[in-house]
Short mmCIF file of C-alpha atoms in Angstrom, two decimals:
data_model
loop_
_atom_site.label_atom_id
_atom_site.label_comp_id
_atom_site.label_asym_id
_atom_site.label_seq_id
_atom_site.Cartn_x
_atom_site.Cartn_y
_atom_site.Cartn_z
CA MET A 204 -225.89 -157.31 0.29
CA CYS A 205 -223.90 -154.08 -0.14
CA ARG A 206 -222.37 -153.62 -3.53
CA ILE A 207 -219.32 -151.46 -4.09
CA PRO A 208 -219.41 -149.48 -7.31
CA LEU A 209 -217.06 -150.79 -10.00
CA SER A 210 -215.42 -147.37 -10.34
CA ARG A 211 -214.32 -147.45 -6.64
CA LEU A 212 -212.92 -150.98 -7.08
CA SER A 213 -210.91 -149.83 -10.06
CA VAL A 214 -209.42 -146.87 -8.23
CA ALA A 215 -208.60 -149.02 -5.20
CA ALA A 216 -206.88 -151.68 -7.40
CA VAL A 217 -204.83 -149.05 -9.26
CA GLY A 218 -203.73 -147.50 -6.00
CA ALA A 219 -202.74 -150.80 -4.52
CA ALA A 220 -200.86 -151.82 -7.69
CA THR A 221 -198.98 -148.46 -7.67
CA ALA A 222 -198.02 -148.88 -4.05
CA VAL A 223 -196.63 -152.38 -4.80
CA LEU A 224 -194.65 -151.09 -7.74
CA LEU A 225 -193.18 -148.11 -5.86
CA THR A 226 -192.01 -150.39 -3.03
CA ALA A 227 -190.63 -153.09 -5.31
CA VAL A 228 -188.55 -150.84 -7.60
CA PRO A 229 -185.24 -149.77 -5.97
CA ALA A 230 -184.31 -146.14 -5.98
CA ALA A 231 -182.40 -145.21 -9.09
CA ALA A 232 -178.86 -144.12 -8.54
CA HIS A 233 -178.19 -140.79 -10.18
CA THR A 234 -174.68 -141.76 -10.98
CA GLU A 235 -174.81 -144.87 -13.15
CA VAL A 236 -171.93 -147.33 -13.74
CA GLU A 237 -171.33 -150.03 -16.31
CA ALA A 238 -168.35 -151.95 -17.61
CA ASP A 239 -167.32 -153.68 -20.81
CA LYS A 240 -166.33 -156.79 -18.83
CA ALA A 241 -168.49 -156.94 -15.70
CA GLN A 242 -166.97 -160.15 -14.40
CA ALA A 243 -165.03 -160.91 -11.26
CA LEU A 244 -161.23 -161.00 -11.80
CA ALA A 245 -161.54 -159.58 -15.30
CA GLU A 246 -158.50 -157.57 -16.30
CA ASN A 247 -158.06 -154.21 -17.99
CA VAL A 248 -161.74 -153.35 -17.66
CA THR A 249 -163.15 -150.09 -18.93
CA VAL A 250 -165.63 -148.81 -16.38
CA SER A 251 -167.95 -145.98 -17.52
CA PHE A 252 -169.79 -143.52 -15.26
CA ASP A 253 -172.76 -141.20 -15.99
CA ALA A 254 -173.16 -138.62 -13.25
CA GLU A 255 -176.48 -136.90 -13.81
CA ALA A 256 -176.78 -133.26 -12.92
CA GLU A 257 -179.12 -132.59 -10.00
CA SER A 258 -178.85 -128.84 -9.79
CA ASP A 259 -180.92 -126.24 -11.71
CA THR A 260 -178.59 -123.38 -10.93
CA SER A 261 -175.01 -124.73 -11.28
CA GLY A 262 -172.96 -127.31 -13.23
CA ILE A 263 -170.81 -130.23 -12.20
CA LYS A 264 -167.11 -129.41 -11.78
CA GLU A 265 -165.75 -132.47 -9.94
CA ILE A 266 -166.38 -136.16 -9.39
CA ARG A 267 -164.65 -137.83 -6.48
CA VAL A 268 -164.74 -141.62 -6.09
CA VAL A 269 -163.89 -143.86 -3.18
CA LEU A 270 -162.71 -147.17 -4.58
CA PRO A 271 -164.15 -150.49 -3.31
CA GLU A 272 -162.07 -153.06 -1.46
CA GLY A 273 -159.91 -154.89 -3.93
CA ILE A 274 -159.14 -151.95 -6.16
CA THR A 275 -156.36 -149.52 -5.29
CA PRO A 276 -155.74 -145.98 -6.76
CA ALA A 277 -152.66 -147.37 -8.52
CA ASP A 278 -154.92 -149.89 -10.33
CA VAL A 279 -156.93 -147.17 -12.03
CA THR A 280 -155.94 -145.15 -15.08
CA TYR A 281 -158.01 -142.44 -16.82
CA GLY A 282 -159.99 -143.31 -19.95
CA LYS A 283 -161.87 -140.25 -21.22
CA GLY A 284 -164.13 -137.51 -19.84
CA PRO A 285 -165.35 -133.97 -20.31
CA GLU A 286 -162.96 -131.83 -22.39
CA GLY A 287 -160.20 -130.34 -20.31
CA TRP A 288 -160.98 -132.38 -17.19
CA LYS A 289 -157.99 -133.96 -15.40
CA PHE A 290 -157.65 -137.22 -13.47
CA SER A 291 -155.71 -137.52 -10.26
CA ALA A 292 -155.31 -140.33 -7.72
CA THR A 293 -156.20 -139.79 -4.04
CA ASP A 294 -155.43 -141.78 -0.92
CA ASP A 295 -158.61 -143.88 -1.28
CA GLY A 296 -159.64 -143.45 -4.84
CA TYR A 297 -159.47 -140.77 -7.51
CA SER A 298 -160.97 -137.53 -8.72
CA VAL A 299 -161.88 -136.17 -12.11
CA LYS A 300 -162.42 -132.48 -12.41
CA GLY A 301 -162.15 -129.40 -14.60
CA ALA A 302 -164.10 -126.44 -15.81
CA GLU A 303 -167.71 -126.32 -14.57
CA LEU A 304 -170.10 -128.00 -17.06
CA LYS A 305 -173.31 -126.37 -18.28
CA THR A 306 -176.16 -126.44 -15.87
CA GLY A 307 -178.07 -129.67 -16.36
CA GLU A 308 -175.26 -131.43 -18.26
CA SER A 309 -174.21 -134.87 -17.06
CA ALA A 310 -170.64 -135.68 -16.33
CA GLU A 311 -169.70 -138.73 -18.41
CA TYR A 312 -166.24 -140.30 -18.01
CA SER A 313 -164.46 -143.64 -17.92
CA VAL A 314 -161.49 -145.28 -16.18
CA VAL A 315 -159.60 -148.45 -16.85
CA VAL A 316 -159.28 -150.84 -13.93
CA ARG A 317 -156.35 -153.20 -13.87
CA GLN A 318 -158.48 -156.02 -12.42
CA LEU A 319 -161.84 -156.24 -10.82
CA PRO A 320 -161.95 -157.91 -7.40
CA ASP A 321 -163.39 -161.40 -6.77
CA ALA A 322 -166.83 -160.18 -5.62
CA LYS A 323 -170.44 -160.21 -6.63
CA GLU A 324 -170.70 -156.41 -6.79
CA VAL A 325 -168.48 -153.46 -6.29
CA PRO A 326 -169.72 -150.08 -5.09
CA PHE A 327 -168.06 -146.81 -6.19
CA LYS A 328 -168.99 -144.22 -3.59
CA THR A 329 -169.27 -140.90 -5.36
CA LEU A 330 -169.23 -137.28 -4.38
CA GLN A 331 -170.42 -134.95 -7.02
CA THR A 332 -169.46 -131.26 -6.65
CA TYR A 333 -171.04 -128.28 -8.38
CA GLY A 334 -169.70 -124.87 -9.20
CA ASP A 335 -171.69 -123.27 -6.35
CA GLY A 336 -170.10 -125.73 -3.83
CA HIS A 337 -173.14 -127.98 -3.45
CA VAL A 338 -172.21 -131.71 -3.16
CA ASP A 339 -174.38 -134.74 -3.99
CA ARG A 340 -173.28 -137.72 -1.98
CA TRP A 341 -173.99 -140.97 -3.66
CA ILE A 342 -172.55 -143.17 -0.93
CA GLU A 343 -175.16 -145.47 0.50
CA LEU A 344 -174.53 -149.21 0.01
CA ASP A 345 -178.21 -149.96 0.24
CA GLU A 346 -179.58 -149.80 -3.31
CA ASN A 347 -182.96 -148.91 -1.89
CA GLY A 348 -181.54 -145.91 -0.07
CA GLU A 349 -182.10 -142.24 -0.96
CA ASN A 350 -178.54 -141.74 -2.06
CA PRO A 351 -177.26 -145.20 -3.33
CA ALA A 352 -173.69 -145.55 -4.53
CA PRO A 353 -173.32 -146.58 -8.14
CA THR A 354 -172.72 -150.31 -7.93
CA LEU A 355 -171.37 -152.65 -10.58
CA LYS A 356 -172.77 -156.13 -10.38
CA LEU A 357 -170.30 -158.79 -11.53
CA LYS A 358 -170.64 -162.18 -12.99
CA ALA A 359 -168.71 -165.08 -11.46
CA ALA A 360 -165.04 -165.31 -12.32
CA ALA A 361 -164.11 -167.23 -15.43
CA PRO A 362 -162.62 -170.66 -14.88
CA GLY A 363 -158.92 -170.47 -14.21
CA ALA A 364 -159.02 -166.75 -13.52
CA LYS A 365 -156.53 -165.70 -10.90
CA LEU A 366 -155.74 -162.62 -8.83
CA VAL A 367 -152.84 -160.75 -10.48
CA SER A 368 -149.96 -159.43 -8.42
CA PRO A 369 -150.26 -155.92 -7.00
CA SER A 370 -149.42 -152.95 -9.21
CA PRO A 371 -145.66 -152.13 -8.99
CA SER A 372 -146.31 -148.67 -7.62
CA VAL A 373 -148.31 -149.99 -4.66
CA SER A 374 -146.74 -153.35 -4.04
CA ALA A 375 -145.37 -154.02 -0.70
CA SER A 376 -141.71 -152.92 -0.35
CA PRO A 377 -139.43 -155.94 -0.30
CA ALA A 378 -138.24 -156.94 3.17
CA PRO A 379 -134.97 -155.25 3.90
CA THR A 380 -131.98 -157.46 3.42
CA ALA A 381 -130.25 -158.57 6.57
CA VAL A 382 -127.64 -156.07 7.55
CA GLU A 383 -124.67 -157.35 9.51
CA THR A 384 -124.85 -155.61 12.88
CA THR A 385 -121.29 -156.36 13.86
CA PRO A 386 -119.20 -153.29 13.12
CA ALA A 387 -116.48 -153.65 10.58
CA ALA A 388 -113.22 -154.67 12.28
CA SER A 389 -110.55 -152.04 12.37
CA PRO A 390 -107.22 -152.73 10.63
CA GLN A 391 -105.61 -153.08 14.05
CA ALA A 392 -108.19 -155.63 15.13
CA THR A 393 -107.85 -157.53 11.82
CA ASP A 394 -104.09 -157.91 12.37
CA THR A 395 -104.70 -159.63 15.68
CA GLU A 396 -107.15 -162.15 14.22
CA GLN A 397 -106.28 -165.48 12.74
CA ASP A 398 -106.32 -165.91 9.00
CA ASP A 399 -108.70 -168.26 7.17
CA GLU A 400 -106.34 -171.24 7.44
CA GLY A 401 -106.32 -171.17 11.21
CA GLY A 402 -102.72 -169.72 11.51
CA LEU A 403 -101.58 -166.40 12.74
CA SER A 404 -102.13 -163.45 10.53
CA ALA A 405 -99.36 -161.49 8.86
CA GLY A 406 -99.80 -158.66 11.37
CA ALA A 407 -99.36 -161.16 14.22
CA TRP A 408 -96.18 -162.53 12.76
CA THR A 409 -94.84 -159.02 12.33
CA GLY A 410 -95.47 -158.31 15.95
CA ILE A 411 -93.68 -161.45 17.01
CA GLY A 412 -90.76 -160.65 14.78
CA ALA A 413 -90.44 -157.12 16.23
CA GLY A 414 -90.46 -158.63 19.71
CA ILE A 415 -87.67 -160.97 18.87
CA LEU A 416 -85.56 -158.12 17.43
CA VAL A 417 -86.06 -156.14 20.56
CA ALA A 418 -85.02 -159.11 22.70
CA VAL A 419 -81.91 -159.65 20.58
CA ALA A 420 -80.91 -156.03 20.74
CA ALA A 421 -81.26 -156.15 24.54
CA VAL A 422 -79.04 -159.18 24.75
CA VAL A 423 -76.40 -157.62 22.53
CA LEU A 424 -76.38 -154.47 24.52
CA ALA A 425 -76.08 -156.39 27.78
CA VAL A 426 -73.13 -158.38 26.34
CA ARG A 427 -71.40 -155.19 25.26
CA ARG A 428 -71.86 -153.61 28.73
CA ARG A 429 -70.52 -156.65 30.42
CA GLY A 430 -67.44 -156.78 28.15
CA GLY A 431 -66.66 -153.16 28.91
CA THR A 432 -66.87 -153.67 32.64
CA GLU A 433 -64.40 -156.70 32.52
CA GLN A 434 -61.77 -154.46 30.82
#
């Protein structure tokens, strides 16, 4: 019977265990996210980010985030961040940027989200730009990917929690009120219409009166002419 030395067995076992561990542990996101209330439908939640520097030659100068479904740019306000950095909303998220940080320094900042969506997890796709123009793209939705997006895992919504109405600045515009398409009647047209009681309008009566006066004048004139002829 062939015996395998104990030392070889130990090395093989350690190698196998290491391989198992490496395949079981998901790749670590280099931009981490956490929240004070990581729960679906939670309101006014402070979400904090830690964007680790990946460059040995340049510092971070901008963080751009694409918001997940259920959170709009108008739902997010700035919390705090590196000194002098500014927050601005974009079409699909927001950006935080300012003077380039020291090489190797992480960019830590926070935002306040009006309400988290009703989901089990929310990814915040992140583009991390350095002073030399290099960009780290933490955008993969697979947590085992090489560039996973920082993802916030949420607890189930609290009993009775409801979705709040959209933020005023992004709420749908109210449906336009019905506009009467019939053009406003001209004064002349109004005079020819009947009044609310079903009778003739004042303008109509004026027209009738004028017609009568014309007729009377014509009769009087005819009578005078006839009288003159008889003389």
